[in-house]
Amino acid sequence: MFDSHCHLHDERLYAQSAQVIVRAQQAGLSGLLLAGVDAQSWSRQDRLHKQWDGPSFSIGVSYGVHPQVIPSLSDVQLDDQLGMLRRAALGQLAIDGSTLRAAHAIGELGLDAYTESTRQCLPLQERAFRSQLALSRELDLPIVLHILRTHPAALRILRSDGLPRAGGVVHSYSGSAELCRQYVALGLSISFAGGVTLANAPRLWAAAQVVPAERLLVETDAPDQTPLELRPARCEPAFLPAVIGKLAALRGETALAIAKASEENARRLFRLPMPAESSRSG
Ligand SMILES: [Zn+2]
């Protein structure tokens, strides 16, 4: 199993990241991708990578400026972060005396119209989105998209500007089956988080049924989005089997088949080699 999107670098999890990673391994995970939020998160992601990435457990790092961070940034501060992002992605940015490893992906990037404060800065969000999209094409790195309540606008930008050849993933997918088909037609993968386990999410369940097997990813989005059956615990990567179990039921497949396919899909997308045989348990 591979958690395609989590935030162990989030301050709610960072202090316990060692125990959280051990529990993820015990649950059968072979790796995870740390999704970037802002320049502060990138250095914590890099530290987690240096500490935990190895032959039997993979830690991928994605650097980006998250759409929900944009309301707190001025135009100039955004330009600063985007300039730093380019160097970080290339493995040329030093923070606190340590050079960050190069990125496996760019993101989170995208558009968010979920709250009043994000809605008010959509033009600045769009600028950040297009700039990071251009960087991903230039460096040919896959993208980790965060798109919330702005699917038509996001699709318009993705179509007009173009994707990196490396492709990308729509994380914590929240749209309809019809929109899902449009993202897939663009070449993107679709990742489902704990939202799919909710008691009444028929739109999301329909979307989960139309994703081709080779484009399906799974994630916990930890520390957010705890699967229904595990609430009220704080979400962590060890909870990934609950998301996989629900997808298996919705798609009429076994949990093992979903676990295996989604791991291969994530590793192919982020260019992370399969782990050493000894750590694989089927
Ligand atoms: Zn996220």
Tab-separated table of C-alpha atoms and ligand atoms in Angstrom, residues 5 7 35 66 108 171 221, ligand 1:
chain	number	residue	atom	x	y	z
A	5	HIS	CA	-0.889	12.183	-0.065
A	7	HIS	CA	1.208	15.757	5.752
A	35	ALA	CA	2.449	16.966	-0.061
A	66	HIS	CA	-0.977	25.430	-1.421
A	108	GLU	CA	-0.064	21.100	-3.830
A	171	HIS	CA	-5.839	14.678	-4.788
A	221	ASP	CA	-4.551	13.306	3.610
B	1	ZN	ZN	-3.168	17.948	1.295
